[in-house]
Amino acid sequence: MSEIASRLQHHFADEEQQYDAATFGMWVFLVTEIMFFGGLLMTYVVYRTTFPQVFAEASHHLNIYLGTFNTIVLIGSSLTMAMAVHSARLNHRNALAGYLVLTMILGSVFLGVKSYEYAHKWHEGLFPGNFFYDGPDAVHQRLFFSVYFALTGLHAAHMIIGIGIMAVMLRMTLKNSFDENWYTPVELTGLYWHFVDLVWIFLFPLLYLIERHG
Amino acid sequence: MPKHSYNPQAAVRAYLTVFSCLMGFTALTVAAAFVDLGPMNNVVAMAIAVTKAVLVAMIFMHLRGGSPLNVLWISSGIFGFMIMLAFPLLDLLSRNILGIPGK
Amino acid sequence: MQTSERKKPNYLNAEHTVASWLLTVDHKRIAILYLVSITLMFFIGGLMAGAIRTELLTPAGDLMSSDTYDKAFTLHGIVMVFFFLIPSIPATLGNFLVPLMIGAKDLAFPRLNLLSWYVYIVGATIGIVATVTGGLDTGWTLYTPYSTAYATTNVVLPAIGIFITGFSSILTGLNFIVTIHKMRAPGLTWFRLPLFIWAHYATSIVMVLATPVIAITVLMVVLDRGFGLGIFDPKAGGDPVLFQHLFWFYSHPAVYIMILPAMGVISEVIPCFSKKRIFGYNFIAASSLSIAVIGFFVWGHHLFTTPQSMYAAMAFSIISFAVAVPSAVKTFNWAATMYKGSITFEAPMIYAFGFMGLFLVGGLTGLFLGALGLDLHVHDTYFVVAHFHYIMVGGAIMAYMAGLHFWWPKITGKMYPEGPAKAAALIIFVGFNLTFFPQFLAGYAGMPRRYHYYPPEFQIFNVLSTAGASILGFGYLLPLCYLLWSLRHGREAGPNPWGATGLEWMIDSPPPPHNFDTTPVVNWEPYDYPAAHRDAAKDAVPEAASV
């Protein structure tokens, strides 16, 4: 009991207030993330509306198999993250550590595939700083790849941060920092990771799946 | 700490159900992309993405059963994004509509 | 009373080491850290304003080269907007007062609060160092494609500075929102909150929803410049107007980040010095929220001279007119609060009067600029410059000064000297009008902004304006002197020198480290003025103690 009391910061009345404040704060933070990605997504929508045909053609340079594979990997990591929070809630320490490791592995697989895709685009000359593609309407195709790299790069940066946070969570788990009464950091990490998954759920059809028929 | 009761079996079942739904929707959205539906392709892709997002938010992120305040704020974020999208699109789609440059 | 108060530790004398300041998580100490840093920024920005005004004394460019002039006004704009005005009231007075006014012991996330100050310092330092060493000549608006493709000056570093400072603003807003929702004292319902809190809640909405957009926008500018993304470069198929949409999606609501807390300050000062309950509490509270919301729909009025479509421009114009309604609601309610009140003219009240007059002029000329036809005539002239200085300097800074004087006894425990303070308030008011009113005339006659040289017929306006600027600059130096003087020589203030209502006045000045010894229970309505006035004459802490 004394251990629990020490986790209550002086300015909160009780633990419920502290927990509510933390989760609500995380949701407000996710709102700022919506607007952060929103600025780029708006850029995407404006250019796709302006150059629909070019964007469709440019999108066919992306590898749909790798994109689908990555989608599955990331949704899987969301499941393992949900299970991690679940284990924390039941105070199953080993399961929590295991699911955290699994989530980190799946996240790294995603990033590995992504970097392979990036390297491939570099060799094809479809990288904004290294652009020598000379197919039809190359100028506007380049615009697609600018937006593609900005969006996926920002998403990847969020994943790297997420994996870093999970490493901290893993360390705290192994040091027995959490119990069924206090696992707020794991819960917040979960919210963040699911949000990163949510962003990809939109990026995948927007970037990879434009008019694949035809 | 959340004081309300928590049913571990039901929670795991819900997570697994949502995961299989997400997998199903991923297959569906890839398949739909290869069918020519005209402008409906976008609508279908976005409808599936929104459904997936709602599932993740409601179940994985515990938006359901959490504080209504979280729903309120996340909706305000989506609303803010919609405003940001709506006006530039209004601008873009009605530019030069009279055939006079700049009108 | 006096001796027992001296023995009790307050937040200022509880600890003395430098580390106890730099690593503090006390919202009151963080407010002081912000106060010192933004004051420094204000005088850096003011120095640049002085340079600009001196240069414009004559039509020829005889003080500095055109390049230097461009860098001077850019530095002035960036410092004043991003490093002074945005954090001014929220990060100092807001940080200090939000927990006190709602009966909380601190903000919800004290460490995040300290982090936001460090983020601000890092961002501001990068911004200042970059603009001073390399210089930046794009103007604070960073318009593309000039900033992305053509400018030879230092764009990337100041942009990174703005990006980082944005996160400080986001963290402050996030902290306020969670605090106001979750940390209110028992009995303190939403409609018992001081209007200062409503104003800060509305401000936080804007901070949280709009600031990430400027972050991603300047990030795109940096990527565009660094990696040739071409997102905003017409040569690469990009659309510069899209940049303006993104930029003003933040930067117009940013004006409300500056003015909403200012309105919150005025809503506290006016009832106190009219000794009267505020008129139309619900309407003032609701108008804060509606200004925050409608403020997101009006950014296109900055784009009337771009290829933005006519229909978008019409929509933006109409909604811009609509945002004047909640602002007017507030102004009328303040006037009605003073009606038949027992008004006294202490320095905060003089600043508040200044605010109302100048905000009125600034707001009404805003309608001129929101009108599609007239805007084409005065776009990018000194008319615009005068308009937004009436809002930002005449509105936001006047209210900031009002608030600083009003809560100075609470923050420091000392009274400022009333005579010099009244004199400074009047000097600032006169100096301000002399500086900026001639700019309306110059702008309407066609003098464009940001020009180094100008035709001789505009010289009379510029001479008047520069004369006013010297008076204004002197006016701003006065408070710096007498407020610092009062720290040592000011008379002891006591808990409630103004006989004001509000929880912050029921504790000692300066407040103890954890604000409230016991969490107060609120069972009274806000701005209960005649009653509070009577009680303050006898003793502070009237009804709260009996609960």
JSON list of C-alpha atoms in Angstrom, two decimals, chain A residues 53-62 121 126 140-142 144-145 207 212:
[
{"chain": "A", "resi": 53, "resn": "GLN", "atom": "CA", "xyz": [-4.06, 10.17, -63.25]},
{"chain": "A", "resi": 54, "resn": "VAL", "atom": "CA", "xyz": [-0.42, 10.88, -62.47]},
{"chain": "A", "resi": 55, "resn": "PHE", "atom": "CA", "xyz": [-0.87, 9.86, -58.86]},
{"chain": "A", "resi": 56, "resn": "ALA", "atom": "CA", "xyz": [-2.46, 6.56, -59.94]},
{"chain": "A", "resi": 57, "resn": "GLU", "atom": "CA", "xyz": [0.43, 5.80, -62.28]},
{"chain": "A", "resi": 58, "resn": "ALA", "atom": "CA", "xyz": [3.07, 6.84, -59.75]},
{"chain": "A", "resi": 59, "resn": "SER", "atom": "CA", "xyz": [1.47, 4.69, -57.09]},
{"chain": "A", "resi": 60, "resn": "HIS", "atom": "CA", "xyz": [1.93, 1.62, -59.31]},
{"chain": "A", "resi": 61, "resn": "HIS", "atom": "CA", "xyz": [5.68, 1.94, -58.73]},
{"chain": "A", "resi": 62, "resn": "LEU", "atom": "CA", "xyz": [5.03, 0.89, -55.14]},
{"chain": "A", "resi": 121, "resn": "LYS", "atom": "CA", "xyz": [13.15, 3.51, -54.82]},
{"chain": "A", "resi": 126, "resn": "LEU", "atom": "CA", "xyz": [12.33, 7.77, -57.53]},
{"chain": "A", "resi": 140, "resn": "HIS", "atom": "CA", "xyz": [4.21, 15.46, -61.19]},
{"chain": "A", "resi": 141, "resn": "GLN", "atom": "CA", "xyz": [5.23, 11.88, -60.48]},
{"chain": "A", "resi": 142, "resn": "ARG", "atom": "CA", "xyz": [8.02, 13.37, -58.45]},
{"chain": "A", "resi": 144, "resn": "PHE", "atom": "CA", "xyz": [3.75, 11.97, -55.58]},
{"chain": "A", "resi": 145, "resn": "PHE", "atom": "CA", "xyz": [7.03, 10.56, -54.34]},
{"chain": "A", "resi": 207, "resn": "LEU", "atom": "CA", "xyz": [-0.53, 5.38, -51.26]},
{"chain": "A", "resi": 212, "resn": "ARG", "atom": "CA", "xyz": [-4.74, -1.03, -59.24]}
]
